[in-house]
JSON list of C-alpha atoms in Angstrom, two decimals:
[
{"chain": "A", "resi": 136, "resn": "UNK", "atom": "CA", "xyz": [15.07, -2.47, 14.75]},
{"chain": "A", "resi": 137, "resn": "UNK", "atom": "CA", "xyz": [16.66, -5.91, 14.39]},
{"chain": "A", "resi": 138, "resn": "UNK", "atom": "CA", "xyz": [17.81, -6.14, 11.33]},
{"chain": "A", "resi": 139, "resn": "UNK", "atom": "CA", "xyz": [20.35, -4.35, 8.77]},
{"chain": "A", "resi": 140, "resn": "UNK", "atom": "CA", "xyz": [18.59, -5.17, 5.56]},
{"chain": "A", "resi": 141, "resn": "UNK", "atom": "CA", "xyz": [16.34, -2.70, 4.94]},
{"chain": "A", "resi": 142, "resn": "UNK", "atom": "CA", "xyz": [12.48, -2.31, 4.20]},
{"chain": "A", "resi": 143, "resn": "UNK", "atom": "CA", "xyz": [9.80, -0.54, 2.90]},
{"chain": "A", "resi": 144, "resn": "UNK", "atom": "CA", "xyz": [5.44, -1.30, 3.45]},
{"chain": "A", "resi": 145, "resn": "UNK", "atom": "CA", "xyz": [3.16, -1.39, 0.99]},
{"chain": "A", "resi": 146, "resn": "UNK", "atom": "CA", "xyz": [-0.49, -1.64, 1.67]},
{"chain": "A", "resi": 147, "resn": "UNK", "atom": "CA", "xyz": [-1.39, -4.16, -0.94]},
{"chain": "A", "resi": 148, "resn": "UNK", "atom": "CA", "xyz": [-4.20, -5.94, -2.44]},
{"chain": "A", "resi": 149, "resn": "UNK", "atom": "CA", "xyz": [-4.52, -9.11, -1.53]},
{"chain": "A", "resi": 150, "resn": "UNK", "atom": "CA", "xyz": [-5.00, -9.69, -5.41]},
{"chain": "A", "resi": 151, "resn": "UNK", "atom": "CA", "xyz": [-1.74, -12.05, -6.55]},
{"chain": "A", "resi": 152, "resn": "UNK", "atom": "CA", "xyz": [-1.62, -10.61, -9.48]},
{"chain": "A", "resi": 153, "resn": "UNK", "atom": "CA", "xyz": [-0.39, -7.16, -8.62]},
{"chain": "A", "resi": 154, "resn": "UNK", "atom": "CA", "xyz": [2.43, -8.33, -5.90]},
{"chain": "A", "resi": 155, "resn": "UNK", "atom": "CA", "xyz": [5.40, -8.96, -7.84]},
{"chain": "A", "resi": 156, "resn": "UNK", "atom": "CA", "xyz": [4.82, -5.90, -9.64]},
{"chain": "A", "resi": 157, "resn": "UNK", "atom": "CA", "xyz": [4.52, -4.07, -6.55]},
{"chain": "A", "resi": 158, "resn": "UNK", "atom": "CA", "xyz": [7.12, -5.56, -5.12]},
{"chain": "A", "resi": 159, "resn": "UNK", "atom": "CA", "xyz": [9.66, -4.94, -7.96]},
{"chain": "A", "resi": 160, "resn": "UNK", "atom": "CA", "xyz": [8.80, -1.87, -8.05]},
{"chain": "A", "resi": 161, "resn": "UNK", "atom": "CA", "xyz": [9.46, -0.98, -4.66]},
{"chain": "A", "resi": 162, "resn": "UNK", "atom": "CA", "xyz": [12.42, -3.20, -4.29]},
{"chain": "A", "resi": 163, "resn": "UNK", "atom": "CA", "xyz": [14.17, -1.02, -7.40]},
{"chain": "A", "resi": 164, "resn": "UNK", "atom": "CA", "xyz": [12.85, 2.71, -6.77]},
{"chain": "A", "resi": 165, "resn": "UNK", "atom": "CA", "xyz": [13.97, 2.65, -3.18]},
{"chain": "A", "resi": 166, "resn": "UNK", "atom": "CA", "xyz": [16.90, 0.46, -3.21]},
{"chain": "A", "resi": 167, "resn": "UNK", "atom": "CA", "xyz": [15.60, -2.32, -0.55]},
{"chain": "A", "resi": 168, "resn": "UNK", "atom": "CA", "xyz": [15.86, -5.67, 0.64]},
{"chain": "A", "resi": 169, "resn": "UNK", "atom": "CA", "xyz": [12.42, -6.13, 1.58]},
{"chain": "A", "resi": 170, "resn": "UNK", "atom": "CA", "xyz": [8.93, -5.13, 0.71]},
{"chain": "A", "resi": 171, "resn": "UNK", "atom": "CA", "xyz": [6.84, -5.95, 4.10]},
{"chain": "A", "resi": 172, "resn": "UNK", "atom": "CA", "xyz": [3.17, -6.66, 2.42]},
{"chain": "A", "resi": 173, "resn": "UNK", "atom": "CA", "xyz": [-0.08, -5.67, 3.92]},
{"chain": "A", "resi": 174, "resn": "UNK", "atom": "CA", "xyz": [-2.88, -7.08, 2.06]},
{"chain": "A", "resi": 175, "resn": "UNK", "atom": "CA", "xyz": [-6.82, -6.15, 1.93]},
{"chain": "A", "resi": 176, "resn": "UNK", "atom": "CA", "xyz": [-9.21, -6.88, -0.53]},
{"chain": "A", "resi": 177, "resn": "UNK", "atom": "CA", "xyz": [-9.39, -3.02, -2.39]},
{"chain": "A", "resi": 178, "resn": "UNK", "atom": "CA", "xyz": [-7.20, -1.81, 0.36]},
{"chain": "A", "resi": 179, "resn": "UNK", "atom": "CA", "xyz": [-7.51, 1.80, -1.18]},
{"chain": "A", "resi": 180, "resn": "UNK", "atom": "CA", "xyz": [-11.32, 2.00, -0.72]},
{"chain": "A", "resi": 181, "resn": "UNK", "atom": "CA", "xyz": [-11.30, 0.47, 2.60]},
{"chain": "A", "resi": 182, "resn": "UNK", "atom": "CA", "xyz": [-8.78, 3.15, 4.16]},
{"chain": "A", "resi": 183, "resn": "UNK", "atom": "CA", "xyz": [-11.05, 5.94, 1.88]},
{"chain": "A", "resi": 184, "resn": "UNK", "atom": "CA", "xyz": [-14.17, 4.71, 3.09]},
{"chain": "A", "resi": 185, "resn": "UNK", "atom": "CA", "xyz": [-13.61, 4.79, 7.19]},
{"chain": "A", "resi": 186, "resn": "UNK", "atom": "CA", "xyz": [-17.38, 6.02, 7.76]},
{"chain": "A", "resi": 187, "resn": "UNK", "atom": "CA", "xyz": [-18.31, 2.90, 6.67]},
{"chain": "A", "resi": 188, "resn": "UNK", "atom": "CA", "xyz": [-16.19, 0.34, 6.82]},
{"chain": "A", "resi": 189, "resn": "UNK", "atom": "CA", "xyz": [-15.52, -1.64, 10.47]},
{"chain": "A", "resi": 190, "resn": "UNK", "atom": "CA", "xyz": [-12.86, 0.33, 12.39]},
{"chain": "A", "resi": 191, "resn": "UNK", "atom": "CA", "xyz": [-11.73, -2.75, 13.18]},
{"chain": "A", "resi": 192, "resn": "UNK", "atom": "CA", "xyz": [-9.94, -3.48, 9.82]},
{"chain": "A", "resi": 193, "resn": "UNK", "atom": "CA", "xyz": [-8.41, 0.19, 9.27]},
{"chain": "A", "resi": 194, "resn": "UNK", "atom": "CA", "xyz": [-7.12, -0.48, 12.74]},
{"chain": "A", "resi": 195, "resn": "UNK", "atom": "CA", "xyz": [-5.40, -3.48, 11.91]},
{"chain": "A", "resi": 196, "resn": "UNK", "atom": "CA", "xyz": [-3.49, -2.39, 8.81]},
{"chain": "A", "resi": 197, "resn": "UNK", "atom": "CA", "xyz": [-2.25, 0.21, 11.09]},
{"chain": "A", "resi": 198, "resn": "UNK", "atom": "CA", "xyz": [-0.96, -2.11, 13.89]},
{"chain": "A", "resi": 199, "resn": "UNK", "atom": "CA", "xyz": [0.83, -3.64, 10.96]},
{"chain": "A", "resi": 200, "resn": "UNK", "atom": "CA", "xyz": [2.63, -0.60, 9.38]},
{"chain": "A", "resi": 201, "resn": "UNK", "atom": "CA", "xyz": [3.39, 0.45, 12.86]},
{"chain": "A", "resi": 202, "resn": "UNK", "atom": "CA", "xyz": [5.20, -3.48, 13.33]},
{"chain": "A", "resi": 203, "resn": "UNK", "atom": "CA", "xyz": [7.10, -2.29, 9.59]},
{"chain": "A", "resi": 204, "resn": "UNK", "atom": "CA", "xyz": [7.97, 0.88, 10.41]},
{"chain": "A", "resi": 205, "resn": "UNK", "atom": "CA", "xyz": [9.07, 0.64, 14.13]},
{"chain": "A", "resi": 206, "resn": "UNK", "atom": "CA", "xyz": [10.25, -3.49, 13.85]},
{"chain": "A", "resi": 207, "resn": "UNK", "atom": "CA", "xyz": [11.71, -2.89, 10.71]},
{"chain": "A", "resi": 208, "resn": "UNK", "atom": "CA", "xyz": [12.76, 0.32, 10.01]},
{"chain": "A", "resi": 209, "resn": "UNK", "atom": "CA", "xyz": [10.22, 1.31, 6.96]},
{"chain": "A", "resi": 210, "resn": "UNK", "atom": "CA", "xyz": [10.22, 4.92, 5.90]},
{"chain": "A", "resi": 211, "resn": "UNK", "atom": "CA", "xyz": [7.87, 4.61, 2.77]},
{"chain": "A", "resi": 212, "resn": "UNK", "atom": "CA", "xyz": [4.34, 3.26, 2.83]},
{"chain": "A", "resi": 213, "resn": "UNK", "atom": "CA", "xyz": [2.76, 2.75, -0.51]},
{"chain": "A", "resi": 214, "resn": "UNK", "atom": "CA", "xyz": [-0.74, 2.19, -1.13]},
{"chain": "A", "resi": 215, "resn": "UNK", "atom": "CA", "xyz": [-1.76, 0.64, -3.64]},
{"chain": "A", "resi": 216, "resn": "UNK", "atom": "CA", "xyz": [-4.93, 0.15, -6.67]},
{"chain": "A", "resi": 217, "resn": "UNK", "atom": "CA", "xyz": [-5.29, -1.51, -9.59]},
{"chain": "A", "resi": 218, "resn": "UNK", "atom": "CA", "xyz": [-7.01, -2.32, -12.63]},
{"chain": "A", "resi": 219, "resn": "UNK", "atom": "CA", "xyz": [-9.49, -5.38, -12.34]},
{"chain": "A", "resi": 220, "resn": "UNK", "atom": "CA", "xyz": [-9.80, -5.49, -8.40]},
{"chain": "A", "resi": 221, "resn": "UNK", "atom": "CA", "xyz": [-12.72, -6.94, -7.43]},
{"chain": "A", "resi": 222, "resn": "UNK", "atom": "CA", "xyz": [-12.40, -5.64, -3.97]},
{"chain": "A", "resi": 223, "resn": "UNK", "atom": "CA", "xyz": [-12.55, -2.20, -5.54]},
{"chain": "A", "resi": 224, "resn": "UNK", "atom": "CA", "xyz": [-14.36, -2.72, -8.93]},
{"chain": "A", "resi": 225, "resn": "UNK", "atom": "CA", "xyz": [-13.99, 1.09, -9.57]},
{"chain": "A", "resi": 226, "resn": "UNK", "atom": "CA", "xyz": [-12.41, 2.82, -12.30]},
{"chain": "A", "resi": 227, "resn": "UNK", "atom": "CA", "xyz": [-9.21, 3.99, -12.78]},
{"chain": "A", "resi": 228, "resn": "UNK", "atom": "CA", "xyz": [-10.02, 7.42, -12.06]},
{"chain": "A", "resi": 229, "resn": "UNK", "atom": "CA", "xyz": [-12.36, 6.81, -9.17]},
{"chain": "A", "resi": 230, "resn": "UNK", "atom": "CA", "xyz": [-10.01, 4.35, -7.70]},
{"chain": "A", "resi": 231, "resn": "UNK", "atom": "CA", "xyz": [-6.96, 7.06, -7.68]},
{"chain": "A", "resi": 232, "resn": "UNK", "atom": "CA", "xyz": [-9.44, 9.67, -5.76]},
{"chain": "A", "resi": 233, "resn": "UNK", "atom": "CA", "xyz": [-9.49, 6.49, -3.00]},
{"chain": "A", "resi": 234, "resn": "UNK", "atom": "CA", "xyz": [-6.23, 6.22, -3.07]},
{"chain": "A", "resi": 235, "resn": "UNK", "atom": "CA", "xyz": [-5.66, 10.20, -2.59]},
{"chain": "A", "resi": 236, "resn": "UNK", "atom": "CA", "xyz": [-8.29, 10.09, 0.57]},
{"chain": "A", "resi": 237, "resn": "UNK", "atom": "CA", "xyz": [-6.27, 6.65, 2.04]},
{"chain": "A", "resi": 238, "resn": "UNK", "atom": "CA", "xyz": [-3.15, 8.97, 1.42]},
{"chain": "A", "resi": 239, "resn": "UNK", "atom": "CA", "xyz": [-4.64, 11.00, 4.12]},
{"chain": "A", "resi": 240, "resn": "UNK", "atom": "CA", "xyz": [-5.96, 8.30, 6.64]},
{"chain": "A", "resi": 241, "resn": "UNK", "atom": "CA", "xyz": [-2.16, 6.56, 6.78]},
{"chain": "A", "resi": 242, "resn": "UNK", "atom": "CA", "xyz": [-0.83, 9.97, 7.04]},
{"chain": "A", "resi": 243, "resn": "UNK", "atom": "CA", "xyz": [-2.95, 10.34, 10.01]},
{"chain": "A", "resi": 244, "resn": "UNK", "atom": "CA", "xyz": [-1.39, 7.35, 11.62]},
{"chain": "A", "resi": 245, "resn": "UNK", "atom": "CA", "xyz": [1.48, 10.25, 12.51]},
{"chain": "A", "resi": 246, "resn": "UNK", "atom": "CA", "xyz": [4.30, 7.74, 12.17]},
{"chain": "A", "resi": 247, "resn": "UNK", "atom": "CA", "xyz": [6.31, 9.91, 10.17]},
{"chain": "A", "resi": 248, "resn": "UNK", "atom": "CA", "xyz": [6.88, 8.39, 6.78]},
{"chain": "A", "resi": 249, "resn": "UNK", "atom": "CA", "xyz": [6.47, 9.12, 3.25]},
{"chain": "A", "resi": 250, "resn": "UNK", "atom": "CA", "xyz": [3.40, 7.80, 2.06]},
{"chain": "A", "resi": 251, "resn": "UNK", "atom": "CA", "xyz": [3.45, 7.03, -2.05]},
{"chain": "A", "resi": 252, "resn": "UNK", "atom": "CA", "xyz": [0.19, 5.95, -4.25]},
{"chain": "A", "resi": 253, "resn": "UNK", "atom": "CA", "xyz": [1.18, 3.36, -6.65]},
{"chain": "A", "resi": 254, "resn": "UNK", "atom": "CA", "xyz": [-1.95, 2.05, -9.10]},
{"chain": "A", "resi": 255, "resn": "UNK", "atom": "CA", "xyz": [-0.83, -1.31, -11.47]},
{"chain": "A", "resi": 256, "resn": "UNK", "atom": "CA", "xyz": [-2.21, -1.41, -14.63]},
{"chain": "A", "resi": 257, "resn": "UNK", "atom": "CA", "xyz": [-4.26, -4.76, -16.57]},
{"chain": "A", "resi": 258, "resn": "UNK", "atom": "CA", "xyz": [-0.72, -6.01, -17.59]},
{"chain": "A", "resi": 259, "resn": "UNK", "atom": "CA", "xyz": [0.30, -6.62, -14.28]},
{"chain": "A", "resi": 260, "resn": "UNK", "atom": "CA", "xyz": [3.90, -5.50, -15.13]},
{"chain": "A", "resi": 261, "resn": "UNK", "atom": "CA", "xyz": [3.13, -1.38, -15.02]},
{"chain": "A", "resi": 262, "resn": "UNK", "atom": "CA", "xyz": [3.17, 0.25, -12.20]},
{"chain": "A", "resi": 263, "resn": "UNK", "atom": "CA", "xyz": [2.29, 4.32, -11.71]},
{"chain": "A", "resi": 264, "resn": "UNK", "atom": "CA", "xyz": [3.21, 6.89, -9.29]},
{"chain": "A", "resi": 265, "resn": "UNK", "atom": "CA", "xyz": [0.28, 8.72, -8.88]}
]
């Protein structure tokens, strides 16, 4: 690791709207500098949905929590939902069961960090643990 500031990941939708929430939240729960951002359209129900989405992608959000965890020290992953996603257009409830199944895929990265599920609510402000 080449820096002393420190960092956490968050697997992100690529939706603007939910990023400084995100961020924020991350920043303040975990006491960081930095909030390394990994963005996919309805990230949760591409990492849920591995039968049938392209390897390809679920590989490449793992090449780049690998980078923040062994390039910059991460120890959290979050993975994150929210209301209004058009990459996701599930509900609420159907969108945290994603996010509970994508808990498991990044967990099977074996990289040994804490893996949180955060969902945003239509405010854009809110942010849940789930």
């Amino acid at each position: 690791m080449s820096t002393d500031k420190k960092f956490v990941c968050a697997i992100n939708c690529m939706d603007g709207r939910v990023q400084d929430a995100v961020k924020d939240y991350m920043k303040k729960i975990y006491g960081v500098d930095y909030v390394d951002m990994i963005t996919e359209p309805g990230p949760n129900k591409i990492l849920c949905d591995s039968a049938g989405c392209d390897k390809a992608v679920i590989e490449d959000i793992k090449k780049r929590v690998e980078i923040s965890v062994h390039h910059h020290g991460s120890k959290v992953v979050a993975i994150v939902g929210h209301d209004g996603c058009a990459g996701n257009p599930a509900s609420e409830e159907e969108q945290i069961k994603h996010l509970q199944k994508a808990k498991e895929i990044v967990e099977g990265f074996n990289l040994g960090i804490e893996v949180v599920l955060l969902y945003v609510k239509d405010d854009w402000k809110t942010v849940v643990k789930v």
